[in-house]
Amino acid sequence: MDAVIEAQSILKQREAALEAGFGSYPQFFCVFKKLRGVSPYAYYKKDSLIAGPPNDSDLQ
């Protein structure tokens, strides 16, 4: 089941990169890593750990 979730996540990342105007996911990955210093996945994981779960005030 984890493989299915991971595959869906990769597809969403590729779709988002194309919708944002990048020609491909690898192009987005390189630009992101150059600007942030880490991969999109590492950035997401780090940000998720620091931020903690969202609360109601985050939605306003």
Short mmCIF file of C-alpha atoms in Angstrom, two decimals:
data_model
loop_
_atom_site.label_atom_id
_atom_site.label_comp_id
_atom_site.label_asym_id
_atom_site.label_seq_id
_atom_site.Cartn_x
_atom_site.Cartn_y
_atom_site.Cartn_z
CA MET A 1 0.00 0.00 0.00
CA ASP A 2 2.87 2.40 0.72
CA ALA A 3 4.09 1.98 -2.87
CA VAL A 4 0.70 3.11 -4.19
CA ILE A 5 0.68 6.19 -1.97
CA GLU A 6 4.24 7.04 -2.99
CA ALA A 7 3.39 6.65 -6.68
CA GLN A 8 0.37 8.94 -6.29
CA SER A 9 2.55 11.51 -4.54
CA ILE A 10 5.10 11.45 -7.36
CA LEU A 11 2.36 11.96 -9.94
CA LYS A 12 0.98 14.94 -7.99
CA GLN A 13 4.46 16.47 -7.78
CA ARG A 14 4.95 16.09 -11.53
CA GLU A 15 1.55 17.58 -12.28
CA ALA A 16 2.27 20.55 -10.00
CA ALA A 17 5.67 21.14 -11.62
CA LEU A 18 4.14 21.16 -15.11
CA GLU A 19 1.26 23.42 -14.04
CA ALA A 20 3.79 25.85 -12.51
CA GLY A 21 5.45 26.22 -15.90
CA PHE A 22 8.40 23.86 -15.60
CA GLY A 23 9.07 21.74 -18.65
CA SER A 24 9.55 18.61 -16.57
CA TYR A 25 9.80 17.37 -13.00
CA PRO A 26 13.61 16.99 -13.24
CA GLN A 27 13.84 20.67 -14.22
CA PHE A 28 11.71 21.64 -11.21
CA PHE A 29 13.78 19.38 -8.94
CA CYS A 30 17.06 21.02 -10.03
CA VAL A 31 15.72 24.56 -9.60
CA PHE A 32 14.17 23.75 -6.22
CA LYS A 33 17.34 22.13 -4.93
CA LYS A 34 19.47 25.04 -6.16
CA LEU A 35 17.22 27.59 -4.42
CA ARG A 36 16.48 25.68 -1.20
CA GLY A 37 19.62 23.57 -0.86
CA VAL A 38 17.64 20.34 -0.39
CA SER A 39 15.32 18.16 -2.43
CA PRO A 40 11.59 18.94 -2.42
CA TYR A 41 10.98 15.80 -0.36
CA ALA A 42 13.61 16.71 2.24
CA TYR A 43 12.21 20.25 2.43
CA TYR A 44 8.67 18.95 2.87
CA LYS A 45 9.69 16.50 5.58
CA LYS A 46 11.74 19.13 7.44
CA ASP A 47 8.95 21.71 7.17
CA SER A 48 6.36 19.18 8.36
CA LEU A 49 8.43 18.28 11.41
CA ILE A 50 9.09 21.91 12.36
CA ALA A 51 5.59 23.23 11.76
CA GLY A 52 3.72 20.44 13.47
CA PRO A 53 0.10 19.76 12.70
CA PRO A 54 -2.00 22.66 11.41
CA ASN A 55 -4.47 24.31 13.74
CA ASP A 56 -7.58 26.42 13.14
CA SER A 57 -5.68 29.73 13.19
CA ASP A 58 -3.58 28.53 10.21
CA LEU A 59 -6.73 28.32 8.10
CA GLN A 60 -7.79 31.95 8.57
#
